[in-house]
């Protein structure tokens, strides 16, 4: 049974962070937002504090004493598919592609606003719930003003139909299925094109550009399909829509 089936209980967050002032502020902030917070001050403590099924989301700092965030991520993924949001410091060199391959769900860079963090937490939880609920693939996906009818292969933006080519549709479908999640270029290319991918590495970007032209209010400043520099793209589930 999914932990979310236990309706009414507060969402439990494991905060793995060694900077004391940061832990306190975060704990208070998240509690105010209605979360139950457990804090672990280093990687070893994180692994002993983690109980599968008893934790809904992990905020994992990368630079930790005793055991690195990367090692914690690897160990957690051996026992659990709990959503994990990586936290890194500004300027820290981070191999996001590797982290996503190991199974991180999203990441934020310090310093971040609590609001942004909470939005990211809610996005990974929503995705997980949608995933748990849908035995089969959904035939209709709606995110903000965008609606995809999978069976009919039609796309609507704010009620108006936009015509998508086959690969554009597949690409948007994949992004919408993973709101708030960074999808690497490799994953997007592999899932949408597979061995059909014969173009140069710009083919993906050309498709993204065309999708933005069709679905974004301002394609030059995209609010739905955002670029994660050097890594890939993300469909923003957290932006207000209206
Ligand atoms: Ca740290």
mmCIF file of C-alpha atoms and ligand atoms in Angstrom:
data_model
loop_
_atom_site.group_PDB
_atom_site.id
_atom_site.type_symbol
_atom_site.label_atom_id
_atom_site.label_comp_id
_atom_site.label_asym_id
_atom_site.label_seq_id
_atom_site.Cartn_x
_atom_site.Cartn_y
_atom_site.Cartn_z
ATOM 1 C CA UNK A 1 0.000 0.000 0.000
ATOM 2 C CA UNK A 2 1.226 3.448 -0.792
ATOM 3 C CA UNK A 3 2.095 5.627 2.210
ATOM 4 C CA UNK A 4 -0.188 8.288 0.694
ATOM 5 C CA UNK A 5 -3.193 6.032 1.074
ATOM 6 C CA UNK A 6 -2.983 6.864 4.759
ATOM 7 C CA UNK A 7 -5.092 9.970 4.263
ATOM 8 C CA UNK A 8 -4.932 12.776 6.727
ATOM 9 C CA UNK A 9 -1.512 12.218 8.187
ATOM 10 C CA UNK A 10 1.142 14.796 7.660
ATOM 11 C CA UNK A 11 3.736 14.394 4.980
ATOM 12 C CA UNK A 12 7.025 13.264 6.498
ATOM 13 C CA UNK A 13 10.209 14.875 5.325
ATOM 14 C CA UNK A 14 13.692 13.671 6.119
ATOM 15 C CA UNK A 15 16.055 16.647 5.987
ATOM 16 C CA UNK A 16 19.683 15.600 5.586
ATOM 17 C CA UNK A 17 21.792 18.659 6.225
ATOM 18 C CA UNK A 18 24.866 19.395 8.301
ATOM 19 C CA UNK A 19 24.673 23.168 8.603
ATOM 20 C CA UNK A 20 23.005 23.682 11.944
ATOM 21 C CA UNK A 21 21.510 27.117 11.292
ATOM 22 C CA UNK A 22 20.126 25.813 8.050
ATOM 23 C CA UNK A 23 18.539 22.760 9.675
ATOM 24 C CA UNK A 24 16.739 24.872 12.259
ATOM 25 C CA UNK A 25 15.346 27.376 9.783
ATOM 26 C CA UNK A 26 14.281 24.627 7.429
ATOM 27 C CA UNK A 27 12.644 22.562 10.148
ATOM 28 C CA UNK A 28 10.614 25.504 11.402
ATOM 29 C CA UNK A 29 9.708 26.602 7.879
ATOM 30 C CA UNK A 30 8.593 23.159 6.762
ATOM 31 C CA UNK A 31 6.632 22.528 9.949
ATOM 32 C CA UNK A 32 4.802 25.771 9.374
ATOM 33 C CA UNK A 33 3.872 24.432 5.932
ATOM 34 C CA UNK A 34 2.357 21.385 7.571
ATOM 35 C CA UNK A 35 5.163 18.844 7.197
ATOM 36 C CA UNK A 36 6.576 16.489 9.807
ATOM 37 C CA UNK A 37 10.321 16.959 9.815
ATOM 38 C CA UNK A 38 13.104 14.635 10.883
ATOM 39 C CA UNK A 39 16.641 15.959 10.591
ATOM 40 C CA UNK A 40 19.854 14.005 10.056
ATOM 41 C CA UNK A 41 23.191 15.802 10.383
ATOM 42 C CA UNK A 42 25.387 13.512 8.326
ATOM 43 C CA UNK A 43 25.204 10.691 5.828
ATOM 44 C CA UNK A 44 25.436 7.855 8.316
ATOM 45 C CA UNK A 45 22.717 9.373 10.476
ATOM 46 C CA UNK A 46 20.588 9.783 7.355
ATOM 47 C CA UNK A 47 20.715 6.077 6.584
ATOM 48 C CA UNK A 48 19.885 5.070 10.131
ATOM 49 C CA UNK A 49 17.057 7.632 10.355
ATOM 50 C CA UNK A 50 15.460 6.484 7.118
ATOM 51 C CA UNK A 51 12.643 3.962 7.406
ATOM 52 C CA UNK A 52 11.112 2.832 4.128
ATOM 53 C CA UNK A 53 7.371 3.485 4.140
ATOM 54 C CA UNK A 54 7.717 5.932 6.998
ATOM 55 C CA UNK A 55 9.162 8.814 5.022
ATOM 56 C CA UNK A 56 7.502 10.574 2.092
ATOM 57 C CA UNK A 57 10.305 12.691 0.753
ATOM 58 C CA UNK A 58 14.036 13.201 1.396
ATOM 59 C CA UNK A 59 15.888 16.501 1.092
ATOM 60 C CA UNK A 60 19.463 15.471 0.623
ATOM 61 C CA UNK A 61 22.404 17.841 0.901
ATOM 62 C CA UNK A 62 25.381 16.635 -1.141
ATOM 63 C CA UNK A 63 28.281 17.831 0.988
ATOM 64 C CA UNK A 64 27.930 15.886 4.203
ATOM 65 C CA UNK A 65 30.277 14.607 6.902
ATOM 66 C CA UNK A 66 31.029 10.874 7.162
ATOM 67 C CA UNK A 67 29.127 9.746 4.092
ATOM 68 C CA UNK A 68 28.517 11.907 1.037
ATOM 69 C CA UNK A 69 25.091 12.744 -0.319
ATOM 70 C CA UNK A 70 25.938 10.738 -3.407
ATOM 71 C CA UNK A 71 26.581 7.623 -1.314
ATOM 72 C CA UNK A 72 23.411 8.229 0.684
ATOM 73 C CA UNK A 73 21.446 8.508 -2.558
ATOM 74 C CA UNK A 74 22.896 5.220 -3.815
ATOM 75 C CA UNK A 75 22.106 3.431 -0.566
ATOM 76 C CA UNK A 76 18.564 4.785 -0.339
ATOM 77 C CA UNK A 77 17.835 3.720 -3.895
ATOM 78 C CA UNK A 78 18.783 0.165 -3.032
ATOM 79 C CA UNK A 79 15.927 -0.016 -0.561
ATOM 80 C CA UNK A 80 13.374 2.600 -1.576
ATOM 81 C CA UNK A 81 11.868 4.656 -4.377
ATOM 82 C CA UNK A 82 11.037 7.532 -2.003
ATOM 83 C CA UNK A 83 11.215 10.901 -3.787
ATOM 84 C CA UNK A 84 14.647 12.453 -3.216
ATOM 85 C CA UNK A 85 15.409 16.110 -3.827
ATOM 86 C CA UNK A 86 19.101 16.935 -3.980
ATOM 87 C CA UNK A 87 20.297 20.131 -2.340
ATOM 88 C CA UNK A 88 23.599 21.563 -3.443
ATOM 89 C CA UNK A 89 25.471 24.720 -2.565
ATOM 90 C CA UNK A 90 25.962 27.438 -5.122
ATOM 91 C CA UNK A 91 29.261 26.996 -6.916
ATOM 92 C CA UNK A 92 29.575 23.360 -5.889
ATOM 93 C CA UNK A 93 30.434 21.171 -8.830
ATOM 94 C CA UNK A 94 27.550 18.794 -9.280
ATOM 95 C CA UNK A 95 27.183 15.999 -11.796
ATOM 96 C CA UNK A 96 23.414 16.245 -12.128
ATOM 97 C CA UNK A 97 23.301 13.752 -14.951
ATOM 98 C CA UNK A 98 24.882 11.152 -12.684
ATOM 99 C CA UNK A 99 22.561 12.014 -9.782
ATOM 100 C CA UNK A 100 19.488 11.700 -11.964
ATOM 101 C CA UNK A 101 20.745 8.403 -13.350
ATOM 102 C CA UNK A 102 21.154 7.050 -9.833
ATOM 103 C CA UNK A 103 17.589 8.106 -9.118
ATOM 104 C CA UNK A 104 17.383 11.648 -7.747
ATOM 105 C CA UNK A 105 14.020 13.210 -8.546
ATOM 106 C CA UNK A 106 14.857 16.887 -8.560
ATOM 107 C CA UNK A 107 17.337 19.325 -7.175
ATOM 108 C CA UNK A 108 17.605 22.798 -5.754
ATOM 109 C CA UNK A 109 20.593 25.033 -5.250
ATOM 110 C CA UNK A 110 21.297 26.870 -2.005
ATOM 111 C CA UNK A 111 20.343 29.529 -1.255
ATOM 112 C CA UNK A 112 16.744 28.880 -2.230
ATOM 113 C CA UNK A 113 13.462 30.304 -1.078
ATOM 114 C CA UNK A 114 11.349 28.127 1.187
ATOM 115 C CA UNK A 115 8.440 28.669 -1.201
ATOM 116 C CA UNK A 116 10.423 27.216 -4.081
ATOM 117 C CA UNK A 117 11.471 24.235 -2.009
ATOM 118 C CA UNK A 118 7.917 23.542 -0.839
ATOM 119 C CA UNK A 119 6.669 23.785 -4.420
ATOM 120 C CA UNK A 120 9.295 21.257 -5.506
ATOM 121 C CA UNK A 121 8.390 18.912 -2.647
ATOM 122 C CA UNK A 122 4.698 19.102 -3.546
ATOM 123 C CA UNK A 123 5.511 18.496 -7.218
ATOM 124 C CA UNK A 124 7.444 15.273 -6.557
ATOM 125 C CA UNK A 125 4.723 14.076 -4.171
ATOM 126 C CA UNK A 126 1.958 14.792 -6.682
ATOM 127 C CA UNK A 127 3.853 12.939 -9.349
ATOM 128 C CA UNK A 128 4.345 9.981 -7.047
ATOM 129 C CA UNK A 129 0.671 9.901 -6.139
ATOM 130 C CA UNK A 130 -0.411 10.135 -9.765
ATOM 131 C CA UNK A 131 1.975 7.293 -10.472
ATOM 132 C CA UNK A 132 0.605 5.171 -7.633
ATOM 133 C CA UNK A 133 -3.006 5.779 -8.610
ATOM 134 C CA UNK A 134 -2.772 5.028 -12.285
ATOM 135 C CA UNK A 135 -2.687 1.311 -12.897
ATOM 136 C CA UNK A 136 -2.601 1.977 -16.596
ATOM 137 C CA UNK A 137 -1.312 4.940 -18.474
ATOM 138 C CA UNK A 138 -3.631 7.906 -18.280
ATOM 139 C CA UNK A 139 -5.393 8.680 -21.536
ATOM 140 C CA UNK A 140 -5.772 12.338 -20.644
ATOM 141 C CA UNK A 141 -3.122 14.516 -19.041
ATOM 142 C CA UNK A 142 -3.811 18.064 -17.919
ATOM 143 C CA UNK A 143 -1.175 20.409 -16.551
ATOM 144 C CA UNK A 144 -2.121 24.041 -16.241
ATOM 145 C CA UNK A 145 -3.551 25.199 -19.570
ATOM 146 C CA UNK A 146 -2.126 22.204 -21.433
ATOM 147 C CA UNK A 147 -4.253 19.152 -22.130
ATOM 148 C CA UNK A 148 -3.069 16.054 -23.945
ATOM 149 C CA UNK A 149 -5.490 13.448 -25.224
ATOM 150 C CA UNK A 150 -3.154 10.505 -25.532
ATOM 151 C CA UNK A 151 -5.433 8.106 -27.404
ATOM 152 C CA UNK A 152 -6.590 10.676 -29.927
ATOM 153 C CA UNK A 153 -3.077 12.193 -30.087
ATOM 154 C CA UNK A 154 -4.441 15.726 -29.760
ATOM 155 C CA UNK A 155 -3.072 18.655 -27.808
ATOM 156 C CA UNK A 156 -4.979 21.667 -26.490
ATOM 157 C CA UNK A 157 -3.602 24.839 -24.964
ATOM 158 C CA UNK A 158 -6.155 26.919 -23.070
ATOM 159 C CA UNK A 159 -8.850 25.108 -25.026
ATOM 160 C CA UNK A 160 -7.387 25.683 -28.470
ATOM 161 C CA UNK A 161 -6.008 22.762 -30.391
ATOM 162 C CA UNK A 162 -2.379 22.934 -31.473
ATOM 163 C CA UNK A 163 -1.063 20.549 -34.079
ATOM 164 C CA UNK A 164 1.957 18.547 -32.977
ATOM 165 C CA UNK A 165 4.130 16.278 -35.037
ATOM 166 C CA UNK A 166 4.681 12.749 -33.799
ATOM 167 C CA UNK A 167 7.974 13.346 -31.998
ATOM 168 C CA UNK A 168 6.792 16.653 -30.573
ATOM 169 C CA UNK A 169 3.779 14.901 -29.130
ATOM 170 C CA UNK A 170 5.910 12.133 -27.651
ATOM 171 C CA UNK A 171 8.302 14.672 -26.161
ATOM 172 C CA UNK A 172 5.542 16.756 -24.588
ATOM 173 C CA UNK A 173 3.870 13.593 -23.309
ATOM 174 C CA UNK A 174 7.064 12.516 -21.562
ATOM 175 C CA UNK A 175 7.586 15.965 -20.032
ATOM 176 C CA UNK A 176 3.982 16.195 -18.807
ATOM 177 C CA UNK A 177 4.203 12.753 -17.249
ATOM 178 C CA UNK A 178 7.121 13.962 -15.164
ATOM 179 C CA UNK A 179 6.175 17.399 -13.883
ATOM 180 C CA UNK A 180 8.839 18.989 -11.747
ATOM 181 C CA UNK A 181 11.381 16.396 -12.710
ATOM 182 C CA UNK A 182 14.587 17.124 -14.559
ATOM 183 C CA UNK A 183 14.815 14.885 -17.596
ATOM 184 C CA UNK A 184 18.294 14.563 -19.000
ATOM 185 C CA UNK A 185 18.954 15.004 -22.700
ATOM 186 C CA UNK A 186 19.974 11.352 -22.825
ATOM 187 C CA UNK A 187 16.697 10.166 -21.315
ATOM 188 C CA UNK A 188 14.591 12.399 -23.577
ATOM 189 C CA UNK A 189 16.423 11.287 -26.699
ATOM 190 C CA UNK A 190 16.355 7.654 -25.713
ATOM 191 C CA UNK A 191 12.649 7.615 -24.803
ATOM 192 C CA UNK A 192 11.378 9.728 -27.698
ATOM 193 C CA UNK A 193 13.696 8.743 -30.526
ATOM 194 C CA UNK A 194 15.516 5.635 -29.396
ATOM 195 C CA UNK A 195 17.608 4.306 -32.214
ATOM 196 C CA UNK A 196 15.728 6.623 -34.612
ATOM 197 C CA UNK A 197 17.829 9.503 -33.368
ATOM 198 C CA UNK A 198 19.996 10.191 -36.351
ATOM 199 C CA UNK A 199 20.254 13.974 -36.202
ATOM 200 C CA UNK A 200 23.002 15.850 -34.489
ATOM 201 C CA UNK A 201 22.560 16.758 -30.844
ATOM 202 C CA UNK A 202 20.584 19.833 -31.858
ATOM 203 C CA UNK A 203 17.554 17.811 -32.950
ATOM 204 C CA UNK A 204 16.207 17.719 -29.406
ATOM 205 C CA UNK A 205 16.630 21.466 -28.972
ATOM 206 C CA UNK A 206 14.864 22.153 -32.247
ATOM 207 C CA UNK A 207 11.880 20.140 -31.064
ATOM 208 C CA UNK A 208 11.852 21.879 -27.691
ATOM 209 C CA UNK A 209 11.971 25.229 -29.435
ATOM 210 C CA UNK A 210 8.980 24.357 -31.565
ATOM 211 C CA UNK A 211 7.030 23.045 -28.588
ATOM 212 C CA UNK A 212 7.701 26.263 -26.724
ATOM 213 C CA UNK A 213 6.508 28.297 -29.678
ATOM 214 C CA UNK A 214 3.236 26.367 -29.519
ATOM 215 C CA UNK A 215 2.541 26.160 -25.804
ATOM 216 C CA UNK A 216 4.374 29.011 -24.081
ATOM 217 C CA UNK A 217 2.880 32.443 -23.673
ATOM 218 C CA UNK A 218 6.347 33.874 -24.174
ATOM 219 C CA UNK A 219 8.624 31.286 -25.826
ATOM 220 C CA UNK A 220 11.686 33.443 -25.118
ATOM 221 C CA UNK A 221 10.980 33.266 -21.419
ATOM 222 C CA UNK A 222 9.434 29.815 -20.999
ATOM 223 C CA UNK A 223 7.421 29.128 -17.866
ATOM 224 C CA UNK A 224 6.474 25.519 -18.614
ATOM 225 C CA UNK A 225 9.398 23.858 -20.367
ATOM 226 C CA UNK A 226 12.507 25.209 -18.695
ATOM 227 C CA UNK A 227 16.116 24.506 -19.552
ATOM 228 C CA UNK A 228 18.359 22.936 -16.933
ATOM 229 C CA UNK A 229 21.702 24.056 -18.212
ATOM 230 C CA UNK A 230 24.081 21.290 -19.160
ATOM 231 C CA UNK A 231 21.569 18.636 -18.063
ATOM 232 C CA UNK A 232 18.267 18.699 -19.904
ATOM 233 C CA UNK A 233 14.753 20.048 -19.525
ATOM 234 C CA UNK A 234 12.035 20.164 -16.908
ATOM 235 C CA UNK A 235 8.297 20.687 -17.110
ATOM 236 C CA UNK A 236 7.510 23.181 -14.350
ATOM 237 C CA UNK A 237 4.599 21.960 -12.323
ATOM 238 C CA UNK A 238 4.983 24.652 -9.749
ATOM 239 C CA UNK A 239 4.288 27.872 -11.583
ATOM 240 C CA UNK A 240 0.995 29.582 -10.965
ATOM 241 C CA UNK A 241 -1.280 29.342 -13.931
ATOM 242 C CA UNK A 242 -3.899 31.849 -14.930
HETATM 243 CA CA1 LIG B 1 26.543 20.497 3.616
#
